Tab-separated table of C-alpha atoms in Angstrom:
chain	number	residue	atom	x	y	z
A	1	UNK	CA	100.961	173.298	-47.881
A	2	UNK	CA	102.881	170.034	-46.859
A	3	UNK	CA	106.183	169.662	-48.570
A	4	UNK	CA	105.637	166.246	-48.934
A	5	UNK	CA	102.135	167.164	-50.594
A	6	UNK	CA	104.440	169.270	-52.471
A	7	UNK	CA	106.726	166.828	-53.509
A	8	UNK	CA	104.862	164.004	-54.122
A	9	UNK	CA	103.019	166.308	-56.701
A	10	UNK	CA	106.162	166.459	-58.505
A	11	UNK	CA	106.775	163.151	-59.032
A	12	UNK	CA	106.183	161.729	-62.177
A	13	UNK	CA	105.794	157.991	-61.232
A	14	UNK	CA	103.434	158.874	-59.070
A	15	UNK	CA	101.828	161.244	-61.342
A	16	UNK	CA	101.395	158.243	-63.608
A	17	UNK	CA	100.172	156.526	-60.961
A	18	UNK	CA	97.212	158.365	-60.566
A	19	UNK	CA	96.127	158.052	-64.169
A	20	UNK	CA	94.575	154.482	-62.815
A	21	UNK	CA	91.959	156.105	-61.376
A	22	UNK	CA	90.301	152.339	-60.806
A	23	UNK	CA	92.762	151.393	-58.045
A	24	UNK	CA	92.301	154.730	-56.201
A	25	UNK	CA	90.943	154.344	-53.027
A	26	UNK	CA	90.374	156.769	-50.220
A	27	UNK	CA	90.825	155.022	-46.934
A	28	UNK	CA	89.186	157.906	-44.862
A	29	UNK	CA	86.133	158.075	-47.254
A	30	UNK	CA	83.353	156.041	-45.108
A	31	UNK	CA	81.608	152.927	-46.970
A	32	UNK	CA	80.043	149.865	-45.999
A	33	UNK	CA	81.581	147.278	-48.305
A	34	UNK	CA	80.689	144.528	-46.771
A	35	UNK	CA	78.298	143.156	-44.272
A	36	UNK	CA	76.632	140.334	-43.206
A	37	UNK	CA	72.901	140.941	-41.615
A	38	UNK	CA	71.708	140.138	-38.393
A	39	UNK	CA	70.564	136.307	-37.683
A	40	UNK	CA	70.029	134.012	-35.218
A	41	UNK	CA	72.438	132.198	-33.795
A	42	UNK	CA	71.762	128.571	-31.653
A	43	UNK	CA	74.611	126.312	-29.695
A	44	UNK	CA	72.616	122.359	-28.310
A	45	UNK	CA	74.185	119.177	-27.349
A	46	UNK	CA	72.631	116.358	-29.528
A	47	UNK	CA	72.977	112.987	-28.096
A	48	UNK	CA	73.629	109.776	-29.997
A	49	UNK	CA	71.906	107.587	-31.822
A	50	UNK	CA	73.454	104.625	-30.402
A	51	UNK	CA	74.484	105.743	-26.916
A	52	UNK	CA	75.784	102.178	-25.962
A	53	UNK	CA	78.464	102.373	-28.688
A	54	UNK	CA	81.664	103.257	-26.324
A	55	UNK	CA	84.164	100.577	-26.534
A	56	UNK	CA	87.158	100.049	-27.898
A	57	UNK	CA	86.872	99.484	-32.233
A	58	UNK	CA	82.657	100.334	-32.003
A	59	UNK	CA	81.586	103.584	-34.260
A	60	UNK	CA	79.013	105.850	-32.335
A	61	UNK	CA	76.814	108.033	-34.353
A	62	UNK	CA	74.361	111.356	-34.486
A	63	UNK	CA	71.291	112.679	-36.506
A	64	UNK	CA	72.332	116.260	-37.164
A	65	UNK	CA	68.392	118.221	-36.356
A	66	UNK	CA	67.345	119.663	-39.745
A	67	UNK	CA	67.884	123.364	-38.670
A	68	UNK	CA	69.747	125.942	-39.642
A	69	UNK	CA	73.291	126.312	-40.653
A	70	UNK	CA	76.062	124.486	-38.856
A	71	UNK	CA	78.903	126.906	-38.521
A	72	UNK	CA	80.791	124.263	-35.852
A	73	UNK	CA	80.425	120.886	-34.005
A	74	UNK	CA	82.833	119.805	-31.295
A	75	UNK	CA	82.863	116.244	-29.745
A	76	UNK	CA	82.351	115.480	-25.754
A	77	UNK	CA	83.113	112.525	-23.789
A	78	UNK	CA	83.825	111.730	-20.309
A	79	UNK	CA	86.788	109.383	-19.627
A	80	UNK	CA	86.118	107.262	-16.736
A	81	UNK	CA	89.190	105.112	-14.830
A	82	UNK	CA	89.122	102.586	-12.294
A	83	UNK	CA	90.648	102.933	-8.876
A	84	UNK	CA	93.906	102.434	-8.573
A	85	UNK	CA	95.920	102.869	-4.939
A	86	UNK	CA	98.857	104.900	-5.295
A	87	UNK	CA	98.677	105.011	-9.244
A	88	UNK	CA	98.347	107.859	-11.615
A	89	UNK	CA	96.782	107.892	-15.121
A	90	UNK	CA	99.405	108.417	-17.563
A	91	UNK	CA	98.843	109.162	-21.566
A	92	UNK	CA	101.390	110.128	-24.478
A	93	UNK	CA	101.488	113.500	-25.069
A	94	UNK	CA	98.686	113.881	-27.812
A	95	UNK	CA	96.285	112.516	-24.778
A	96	UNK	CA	93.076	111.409	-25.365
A	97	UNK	CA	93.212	112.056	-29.283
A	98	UNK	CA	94.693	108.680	-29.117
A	99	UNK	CA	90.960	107.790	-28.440
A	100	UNK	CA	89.606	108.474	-32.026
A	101	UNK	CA	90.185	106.310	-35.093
A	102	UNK	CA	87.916	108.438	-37.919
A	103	UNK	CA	85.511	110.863	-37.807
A	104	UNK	CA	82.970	110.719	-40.538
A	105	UNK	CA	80.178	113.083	-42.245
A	106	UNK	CA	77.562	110.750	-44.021
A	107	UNK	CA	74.324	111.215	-45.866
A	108	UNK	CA	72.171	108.302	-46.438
A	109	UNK	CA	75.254	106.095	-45.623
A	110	UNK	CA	77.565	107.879	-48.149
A	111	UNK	CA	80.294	109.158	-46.495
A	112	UNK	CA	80.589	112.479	-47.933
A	113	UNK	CA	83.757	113.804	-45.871
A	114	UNK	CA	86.652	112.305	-44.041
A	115	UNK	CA	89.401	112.412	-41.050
A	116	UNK	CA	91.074	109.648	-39.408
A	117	UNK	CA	93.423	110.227	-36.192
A	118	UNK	CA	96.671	111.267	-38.953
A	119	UNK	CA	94.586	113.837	-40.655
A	120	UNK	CA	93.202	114.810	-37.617
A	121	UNK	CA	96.332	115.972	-36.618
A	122	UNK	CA	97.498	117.254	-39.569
A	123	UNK	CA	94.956	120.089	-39.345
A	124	UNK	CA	95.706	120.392	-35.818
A	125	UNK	CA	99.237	121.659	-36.938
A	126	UNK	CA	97.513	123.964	-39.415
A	127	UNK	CA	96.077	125.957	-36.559
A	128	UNK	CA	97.082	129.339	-34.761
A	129	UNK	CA	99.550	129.145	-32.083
A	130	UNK	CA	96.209	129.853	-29.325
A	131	UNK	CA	93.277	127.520	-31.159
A	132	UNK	CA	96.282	124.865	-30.912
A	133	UNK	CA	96.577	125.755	-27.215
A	134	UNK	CA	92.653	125.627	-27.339
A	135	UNK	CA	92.273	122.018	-29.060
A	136	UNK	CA	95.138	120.789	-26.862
A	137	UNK	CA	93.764	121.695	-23.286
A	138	UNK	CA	90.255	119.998	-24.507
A	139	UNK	CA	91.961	116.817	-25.317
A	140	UNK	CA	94.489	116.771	-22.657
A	141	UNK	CA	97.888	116.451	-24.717
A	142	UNK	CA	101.251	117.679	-23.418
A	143	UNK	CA	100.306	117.263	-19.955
A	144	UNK	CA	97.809	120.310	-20.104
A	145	UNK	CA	95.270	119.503	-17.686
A	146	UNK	CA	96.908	117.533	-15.909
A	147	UNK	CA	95.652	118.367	-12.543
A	148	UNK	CA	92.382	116.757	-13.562
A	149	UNK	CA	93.587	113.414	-13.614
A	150	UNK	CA	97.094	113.020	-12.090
A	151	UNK	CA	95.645	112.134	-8.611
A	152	UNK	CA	92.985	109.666	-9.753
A	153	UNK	CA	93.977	106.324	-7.153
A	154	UNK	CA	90.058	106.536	-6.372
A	155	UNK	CA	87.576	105.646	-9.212
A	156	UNK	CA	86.274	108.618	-11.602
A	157	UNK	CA	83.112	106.575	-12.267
A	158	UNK	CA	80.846	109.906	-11.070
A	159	UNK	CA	79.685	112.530	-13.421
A	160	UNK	CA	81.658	115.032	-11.433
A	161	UNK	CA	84.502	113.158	-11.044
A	162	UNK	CA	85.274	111.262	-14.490
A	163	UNK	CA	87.515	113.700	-17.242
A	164	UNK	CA	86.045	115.841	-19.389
A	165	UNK	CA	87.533	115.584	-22.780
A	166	UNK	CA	86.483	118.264	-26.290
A	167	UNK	CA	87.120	117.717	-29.576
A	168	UNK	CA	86.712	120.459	-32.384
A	169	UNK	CA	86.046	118.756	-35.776
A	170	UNK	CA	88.271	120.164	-38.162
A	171	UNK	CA	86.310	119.224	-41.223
A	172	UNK	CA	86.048	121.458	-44.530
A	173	UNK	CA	82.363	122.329	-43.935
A	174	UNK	CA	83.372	123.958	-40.664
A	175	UNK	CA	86.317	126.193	-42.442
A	176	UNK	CA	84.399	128.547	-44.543
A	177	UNK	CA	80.962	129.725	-44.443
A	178	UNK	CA	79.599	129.033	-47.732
A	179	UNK	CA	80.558	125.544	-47.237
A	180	UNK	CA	78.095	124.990	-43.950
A	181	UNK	CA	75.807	122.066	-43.946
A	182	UNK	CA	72.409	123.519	-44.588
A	183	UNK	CA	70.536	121.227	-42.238
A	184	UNK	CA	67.006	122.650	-43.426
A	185	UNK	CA	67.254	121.197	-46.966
A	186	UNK	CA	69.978	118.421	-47.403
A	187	UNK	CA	68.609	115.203	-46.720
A	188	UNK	CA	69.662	113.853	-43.192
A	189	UNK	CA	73.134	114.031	-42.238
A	190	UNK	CA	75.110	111.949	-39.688
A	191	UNK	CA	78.133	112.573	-37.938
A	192	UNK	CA	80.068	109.021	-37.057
A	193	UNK	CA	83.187	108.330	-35.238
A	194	UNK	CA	85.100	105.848	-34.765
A	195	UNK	CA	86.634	104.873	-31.229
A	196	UNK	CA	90.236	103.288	-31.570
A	197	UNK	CA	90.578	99.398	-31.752
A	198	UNK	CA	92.261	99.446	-28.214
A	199	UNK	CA	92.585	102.455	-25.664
A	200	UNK	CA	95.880	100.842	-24.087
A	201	UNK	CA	97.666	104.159	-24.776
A	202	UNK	CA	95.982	104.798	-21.161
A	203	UNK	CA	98.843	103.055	-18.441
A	204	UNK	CA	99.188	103.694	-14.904
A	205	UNK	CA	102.590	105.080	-13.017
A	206	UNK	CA	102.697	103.997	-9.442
A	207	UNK	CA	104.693	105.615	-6.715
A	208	UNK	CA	107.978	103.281	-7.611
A	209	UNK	CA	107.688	104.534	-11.155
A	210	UNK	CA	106.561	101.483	-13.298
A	211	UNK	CA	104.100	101.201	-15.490
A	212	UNK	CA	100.989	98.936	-16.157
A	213	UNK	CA	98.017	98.893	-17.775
A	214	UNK	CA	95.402	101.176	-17.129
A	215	UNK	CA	91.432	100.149	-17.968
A	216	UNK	CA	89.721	103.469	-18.758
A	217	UNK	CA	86.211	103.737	-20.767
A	218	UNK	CA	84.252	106.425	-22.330
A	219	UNK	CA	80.907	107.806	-21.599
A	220	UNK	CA	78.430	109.931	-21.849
A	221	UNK	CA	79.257	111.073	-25.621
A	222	UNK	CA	77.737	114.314	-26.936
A	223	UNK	CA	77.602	116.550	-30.157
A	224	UNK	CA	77.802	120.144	-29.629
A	225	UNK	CA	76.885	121.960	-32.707
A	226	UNK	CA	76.924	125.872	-33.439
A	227	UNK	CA	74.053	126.563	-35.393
A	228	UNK	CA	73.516	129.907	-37.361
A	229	UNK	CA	69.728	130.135	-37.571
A	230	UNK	CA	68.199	132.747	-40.697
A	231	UNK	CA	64.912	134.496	-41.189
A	232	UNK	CA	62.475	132.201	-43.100
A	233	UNK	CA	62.567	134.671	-45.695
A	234	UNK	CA	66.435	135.106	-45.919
A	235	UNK	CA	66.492	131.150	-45.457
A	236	UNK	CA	64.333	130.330	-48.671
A	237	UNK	CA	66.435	133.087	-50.456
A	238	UNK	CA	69.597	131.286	-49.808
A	239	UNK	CA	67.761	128.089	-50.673
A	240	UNK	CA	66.713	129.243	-53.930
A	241	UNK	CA	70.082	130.895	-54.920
A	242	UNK	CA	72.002	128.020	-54.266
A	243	UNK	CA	69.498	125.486	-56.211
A	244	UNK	CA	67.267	127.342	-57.612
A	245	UNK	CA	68.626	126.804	-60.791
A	246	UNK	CA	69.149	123.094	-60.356
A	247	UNK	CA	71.867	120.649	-58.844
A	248	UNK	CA	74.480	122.723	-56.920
A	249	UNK	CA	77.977	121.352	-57.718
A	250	UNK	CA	80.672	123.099	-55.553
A	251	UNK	CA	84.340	122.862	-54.721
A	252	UNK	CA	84.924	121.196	-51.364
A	253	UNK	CA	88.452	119.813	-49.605
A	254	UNK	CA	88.761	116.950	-48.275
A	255	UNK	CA	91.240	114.081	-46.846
A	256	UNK	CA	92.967	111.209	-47.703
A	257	UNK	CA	95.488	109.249	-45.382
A	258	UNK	CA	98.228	106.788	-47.838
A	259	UNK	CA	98.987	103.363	-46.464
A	260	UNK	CA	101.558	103.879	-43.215
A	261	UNK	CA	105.207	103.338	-44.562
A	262	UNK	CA	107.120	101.393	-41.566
A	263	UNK	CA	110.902	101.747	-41.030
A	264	UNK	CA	113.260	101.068	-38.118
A	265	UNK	CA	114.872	104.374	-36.076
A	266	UNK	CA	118.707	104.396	-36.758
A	267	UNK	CA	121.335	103.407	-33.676
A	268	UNK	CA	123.095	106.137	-31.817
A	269	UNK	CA	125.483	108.053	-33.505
A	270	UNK	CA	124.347	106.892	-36.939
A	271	UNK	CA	122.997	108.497	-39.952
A	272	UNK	CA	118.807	109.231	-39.600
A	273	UNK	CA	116.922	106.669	-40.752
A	274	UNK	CA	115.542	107.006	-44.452
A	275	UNK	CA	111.889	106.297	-45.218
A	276	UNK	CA	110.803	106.258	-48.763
A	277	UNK	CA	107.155	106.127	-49.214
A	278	UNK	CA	105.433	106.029	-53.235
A	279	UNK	CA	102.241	107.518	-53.385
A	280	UNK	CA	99.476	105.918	-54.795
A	281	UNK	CA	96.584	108.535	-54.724
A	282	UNK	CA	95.621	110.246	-57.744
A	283	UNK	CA	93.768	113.469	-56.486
A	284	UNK	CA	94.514	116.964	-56.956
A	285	UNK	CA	96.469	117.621	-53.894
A	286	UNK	CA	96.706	121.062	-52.092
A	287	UNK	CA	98.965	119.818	-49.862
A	288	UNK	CA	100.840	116.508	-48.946
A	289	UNK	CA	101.191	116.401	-45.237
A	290	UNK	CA	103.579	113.609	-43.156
A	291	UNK	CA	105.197	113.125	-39.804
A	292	UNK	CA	106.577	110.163	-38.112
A	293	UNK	CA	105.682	108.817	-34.833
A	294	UNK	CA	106.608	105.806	-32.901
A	295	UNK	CA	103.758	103.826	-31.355
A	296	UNK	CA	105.134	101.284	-29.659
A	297	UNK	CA	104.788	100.173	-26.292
A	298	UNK	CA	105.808	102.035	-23.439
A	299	UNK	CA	107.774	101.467	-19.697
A	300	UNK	CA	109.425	104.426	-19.061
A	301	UNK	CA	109.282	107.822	-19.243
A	302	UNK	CA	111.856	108.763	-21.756
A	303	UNK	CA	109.811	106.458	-24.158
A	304	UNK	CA	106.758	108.337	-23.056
A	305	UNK	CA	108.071	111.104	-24.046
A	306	UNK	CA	108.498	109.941	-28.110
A	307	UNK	CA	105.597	107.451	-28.183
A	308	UNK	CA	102.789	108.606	-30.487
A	309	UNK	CA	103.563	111.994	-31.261
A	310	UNK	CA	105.322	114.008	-34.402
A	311	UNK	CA	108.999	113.203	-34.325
A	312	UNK	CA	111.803	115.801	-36.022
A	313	UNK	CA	113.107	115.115	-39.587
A	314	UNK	CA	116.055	116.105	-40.776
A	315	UNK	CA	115.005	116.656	-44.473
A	316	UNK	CA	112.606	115.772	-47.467
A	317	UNK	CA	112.507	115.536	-50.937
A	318	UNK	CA	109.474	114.855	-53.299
A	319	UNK	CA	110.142	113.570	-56.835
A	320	UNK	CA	107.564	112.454	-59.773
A	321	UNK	CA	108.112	112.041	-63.000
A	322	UNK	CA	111.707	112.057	-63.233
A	323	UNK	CA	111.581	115.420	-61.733
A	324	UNK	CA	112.463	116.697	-58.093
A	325	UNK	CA	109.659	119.371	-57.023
A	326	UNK	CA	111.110	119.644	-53.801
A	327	UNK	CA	114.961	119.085	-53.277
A	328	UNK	CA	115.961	117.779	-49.739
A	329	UNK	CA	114.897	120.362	-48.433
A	330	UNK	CA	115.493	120.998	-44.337
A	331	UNK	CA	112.773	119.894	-42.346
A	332	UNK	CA	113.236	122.446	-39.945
A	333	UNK	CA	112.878	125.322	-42.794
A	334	UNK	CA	109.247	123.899	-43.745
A	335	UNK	CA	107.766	123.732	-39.886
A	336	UNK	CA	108.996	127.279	-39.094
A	337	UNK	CA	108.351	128.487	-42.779
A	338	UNK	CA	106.452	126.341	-45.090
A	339	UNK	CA	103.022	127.618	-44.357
A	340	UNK	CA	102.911	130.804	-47.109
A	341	UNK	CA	100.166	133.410	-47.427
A	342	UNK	CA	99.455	135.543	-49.690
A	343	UNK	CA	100.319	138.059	-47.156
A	344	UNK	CA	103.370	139.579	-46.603
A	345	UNK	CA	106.464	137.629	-45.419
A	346	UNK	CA	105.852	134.170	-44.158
A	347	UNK	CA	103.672	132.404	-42.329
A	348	UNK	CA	104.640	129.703	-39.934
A	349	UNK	CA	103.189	127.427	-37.586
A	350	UNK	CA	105.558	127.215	-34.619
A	351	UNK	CA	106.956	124.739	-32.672
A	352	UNK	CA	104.383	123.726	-29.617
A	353	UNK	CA	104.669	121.560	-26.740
A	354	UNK	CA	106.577	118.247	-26.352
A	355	UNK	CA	106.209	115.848	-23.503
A	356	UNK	CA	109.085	117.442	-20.605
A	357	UNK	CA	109.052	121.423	-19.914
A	358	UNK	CA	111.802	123.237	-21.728
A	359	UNK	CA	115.268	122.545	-20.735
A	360	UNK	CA	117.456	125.845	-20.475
A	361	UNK	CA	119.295	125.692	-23.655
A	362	UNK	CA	117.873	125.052	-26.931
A	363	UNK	CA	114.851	122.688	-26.848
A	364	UNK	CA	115.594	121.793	-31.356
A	365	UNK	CA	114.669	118.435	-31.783
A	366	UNK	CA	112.086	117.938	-28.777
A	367	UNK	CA	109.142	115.388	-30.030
A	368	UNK	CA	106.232	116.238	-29.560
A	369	UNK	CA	105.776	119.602	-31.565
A	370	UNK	CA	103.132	120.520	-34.142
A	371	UNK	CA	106.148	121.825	-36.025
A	372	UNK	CA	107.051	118.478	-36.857
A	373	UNK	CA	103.801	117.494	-38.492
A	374	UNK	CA	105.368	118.551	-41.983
A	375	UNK	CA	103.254	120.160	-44.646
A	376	UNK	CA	104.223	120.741	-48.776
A	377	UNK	CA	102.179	123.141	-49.544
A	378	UNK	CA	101.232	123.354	-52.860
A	379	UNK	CA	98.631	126.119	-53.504
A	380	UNK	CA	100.079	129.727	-53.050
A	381	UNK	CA	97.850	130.250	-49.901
A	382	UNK	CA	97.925	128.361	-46.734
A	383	UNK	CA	94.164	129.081	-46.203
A	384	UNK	CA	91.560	126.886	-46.542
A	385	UNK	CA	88.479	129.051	-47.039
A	386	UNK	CA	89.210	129.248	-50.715
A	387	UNK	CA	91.235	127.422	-53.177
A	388	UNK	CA	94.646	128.618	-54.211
A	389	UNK	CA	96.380	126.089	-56.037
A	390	UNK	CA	97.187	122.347	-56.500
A	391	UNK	CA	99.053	119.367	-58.397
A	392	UNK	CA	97.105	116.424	-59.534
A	393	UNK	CA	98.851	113.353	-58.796
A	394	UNK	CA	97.268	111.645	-61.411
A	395	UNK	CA	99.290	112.618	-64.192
A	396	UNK	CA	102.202	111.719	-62.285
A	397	UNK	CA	104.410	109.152	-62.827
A	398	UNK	CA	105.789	107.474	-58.908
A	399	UNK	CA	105.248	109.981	-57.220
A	400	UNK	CA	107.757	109.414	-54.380
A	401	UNK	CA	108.268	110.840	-50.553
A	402	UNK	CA	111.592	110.843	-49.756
A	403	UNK	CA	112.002	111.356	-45.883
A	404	UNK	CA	115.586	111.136	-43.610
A	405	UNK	CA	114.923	111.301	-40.052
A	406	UNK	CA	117.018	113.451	-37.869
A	407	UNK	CA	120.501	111.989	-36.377
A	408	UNK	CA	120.484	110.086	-33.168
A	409	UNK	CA	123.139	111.393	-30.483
A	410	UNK	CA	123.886	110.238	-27.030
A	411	UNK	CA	121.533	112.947	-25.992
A	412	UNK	CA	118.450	112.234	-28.609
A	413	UNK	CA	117.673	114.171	-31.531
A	414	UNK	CA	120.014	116.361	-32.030
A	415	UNK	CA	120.040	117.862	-28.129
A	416	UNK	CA	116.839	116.854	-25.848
A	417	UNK	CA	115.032	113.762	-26.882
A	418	UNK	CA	115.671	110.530	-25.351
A	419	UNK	CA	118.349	108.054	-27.386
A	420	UNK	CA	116.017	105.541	-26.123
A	421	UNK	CA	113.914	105.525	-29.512
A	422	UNK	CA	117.242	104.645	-31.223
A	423	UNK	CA	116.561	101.090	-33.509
A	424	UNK	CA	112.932	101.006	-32.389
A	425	UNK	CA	110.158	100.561	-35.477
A	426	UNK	CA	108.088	104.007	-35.984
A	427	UNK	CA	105.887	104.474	-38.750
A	428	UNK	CA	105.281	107.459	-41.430
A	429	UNK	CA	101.782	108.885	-42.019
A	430	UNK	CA	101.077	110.583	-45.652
A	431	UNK	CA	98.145	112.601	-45.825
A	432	UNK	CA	96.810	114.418	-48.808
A	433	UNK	CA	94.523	117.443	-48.689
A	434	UNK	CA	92.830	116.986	-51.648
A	435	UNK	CA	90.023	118.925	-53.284
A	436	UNK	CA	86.625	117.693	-55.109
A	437	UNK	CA	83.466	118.097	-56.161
A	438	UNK	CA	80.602	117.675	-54.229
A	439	UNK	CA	76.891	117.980	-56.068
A	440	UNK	CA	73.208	118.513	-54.018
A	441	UNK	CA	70.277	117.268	-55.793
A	442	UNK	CA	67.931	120.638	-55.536
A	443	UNK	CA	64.588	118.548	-55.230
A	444	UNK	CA	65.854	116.547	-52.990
A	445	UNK	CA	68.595	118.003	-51.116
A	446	UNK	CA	70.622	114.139	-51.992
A	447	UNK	CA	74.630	115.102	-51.050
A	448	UNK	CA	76.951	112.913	-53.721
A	449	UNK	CA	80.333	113.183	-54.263
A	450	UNK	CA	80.878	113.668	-57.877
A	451	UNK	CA	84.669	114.360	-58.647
A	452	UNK	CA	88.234	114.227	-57.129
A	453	UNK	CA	90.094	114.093	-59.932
């Protein structure tokens, strides 16, 4: 026999051990614990409603087909550009995401779920180091993809010619499975979204370096969705287990974007900039997200480089109630760290992309990086496929964001980003995570929101 067969049988700890015969478990004994049966699965393009509905500040919309069960729905558009001779196309670094005010999920003109441009990116920093890489390359940001559109002097006005641009929508009822839109029985559901009131984050760079304005437009908008198609039977069962026994109320996530808090950067040399923001909603929050971006106008390419992407903080703190829940805390702690599982160790979302390559020292403090979209997490899981956790806001008295941007030298922040943002205005976005309940009528498949706090 094994002597450490023998040994362990010794042992009276894990003698006891044994006794709890419930929590036994014999990884080599073969068991199907869990499996999902075979079904039908369905990926179509569904065009708009309004196809006309391109320009700048318009909201374009489409009928979702009543079939099946949408696991996924991405957004396509072409981005067409007029010819310019010896020009290049030239966007910040989050690219054509700039593009997009609000995405919306309605039912009978209720808007049922959210996501404007901050939240949009606030669950871009949420994902895995390749779907970021993934969402990036369809929407062109940090320069990936370039190739397609640096040497655009002639017009792109041709289907084959014009840039291809994907979205993924990162709503809730594309997380988790039991939260899919069951197309066959809700009433009708749209999907709307909102084009930005001005696409002049597009300019043009010509040969000599300058910059003007660039005239781009959208077309040829699509929907593709990722359906998940059951047997009738199997369908009807899942029908009548979900509202068979009258209205189904469940637990849904959702977001909600606070008023932008404005400030002014700090000079060079000076202390960060402080930007206090109070916040004024009153659902349960699973998370408070925020990051700082300067979206001001543009000339060169060291403000490029800052304008309209995630700039570093130095640190945070988030009182309420005469209390501080989280105590200045460094900045640079809760974008390597902040993002707990229940799993062991941490989990961390790490710093991505930024407008230059890397220089060859330490690239700390280059803008630009999903790292500095900042999240408080405030469930005990950083998932969002179940419900770990959160603090109601409503009970809480100022509840108060307390943010101090990171120290301007002569070289940027800290080491690589240009001192040119130094004393320019840049804004804050607060976005809260926020869960609620969402109720389906089971004769008529009506989708309400009920509660969110």
């Amino acid at each position: 026999m094994s002597v450490s067969i023998q040994s362990n049988a010794q042992s009276a700890l894990l003698s006891s051990l044994d006794q709890a015969t419930g929590a036994l478990v014999n990884p080599f004994e073969y068991a199907i614990s869990k499996r999902i049966k075979a079904h039908g699965k369905t990926t179509y393009r569904v065009q708009p409603t309004n196809a006309g509905a391109t320009t700048a500040g318009t909201t374009i919309s489409w009928d979702l087909p009543k079939s099946g069960f949408i696991r996924s729905m991405a957004l396509k558009f072409e981005v067409e550009c007029a010819a310019v001779a010896n020009a290049n196309l030239i966007t910040p670094a989050t690219g054509f995401l700039n593009a997009i005010e609000r995405v919306n999920i309605e039912s009978s003109s209720r808007r049922i779920l959210t996501m404007d441009r901050a939240a949009i990116m606030c669950a871009y920093s949420d994902l895995g180091k390749e779907q970021r890489d993934a969402f990036e390359r369809g929407l062109g940001m940090h320069g990936k993809g370039v190739g397609k559109y640096t040497a655009n002097s002639a017009a792109s006005s041709a289907g084959g010619t014009s840039i291809e641009v994907f979205m993924p929508l990162l709503l809730s009822c594309c997380d988790a499975s039991n939260q899919s839109l069951q197309t066959g029985f809700l009433e009708p559901i749209r999907v709307s979204i909102t084009w930005a009131s001005s696409f002049n984050f597009a300019t043009s760079r010509s040969a000599a370096d300058t910059f003007a304005a660039y005239a781009i437009s959208v077309s040829r908008p699509e929907l593709i969705v990722d359906s998940i198609l059951l047997p009738p039977a199997d369908e009807d069962a899942t029908i009548s287990a979900n509202f068979g026994a009258g209205p189904l109320s469940s637990l849904v996530y959702d977001y909600e974007s606070e008023t932008d808090q404005t400030a002014t950067m700090s000079a060079v040399d000076a202390e960060g900039a402080t930007i206090v923001k109070e916040i004024k909603s009153t659902a349960c929050a699973t998370d408070i997200y925020f990051w700082v971006e300067d979206d001001g106008a543009y000339a060169t390419d060291v403000l490029l480089g800052v304008n309209r992407v995630p700039l570093p903080v130095e640190h945070v703190s988030l009182s309420a109630s005469g209390q501080t829940i989280y105590d200045q805390i460094p900045a640079q702690f809760l974008g390597c760290f902040g993002r707990r599982s229940l799993r062991d160790g941490f989990f961390g979302t790490c710093a991505s992309g930024g407008y230059e390559a890397k220089p060859a020292g330490d690239d700390d403090g280059e803008a630009g990086k999903s790292a500095y979209v900042y999240r408080l997490q405030l469930g005990l899981d950083n998932s969002k496929q179940f419900d770990s956790g959160a603090l109601s806001l409503r009970e809480l008295n100022s509840p108060t964001l307390t943010v101090k941007m990171a120290r301007l030298s002569a070289s940027g922040f800290r080491r690589t980003s240009p001192d040119a943002v130094a004393n320019r205005p840049v804004k804050m976005h607060v976005v809260i995570r926020k869960l609620g309940l969402q109720v389906v009528d089971s004769s008529s498949g009506r989708v309400t929101s009920l509660l969110s706090n």
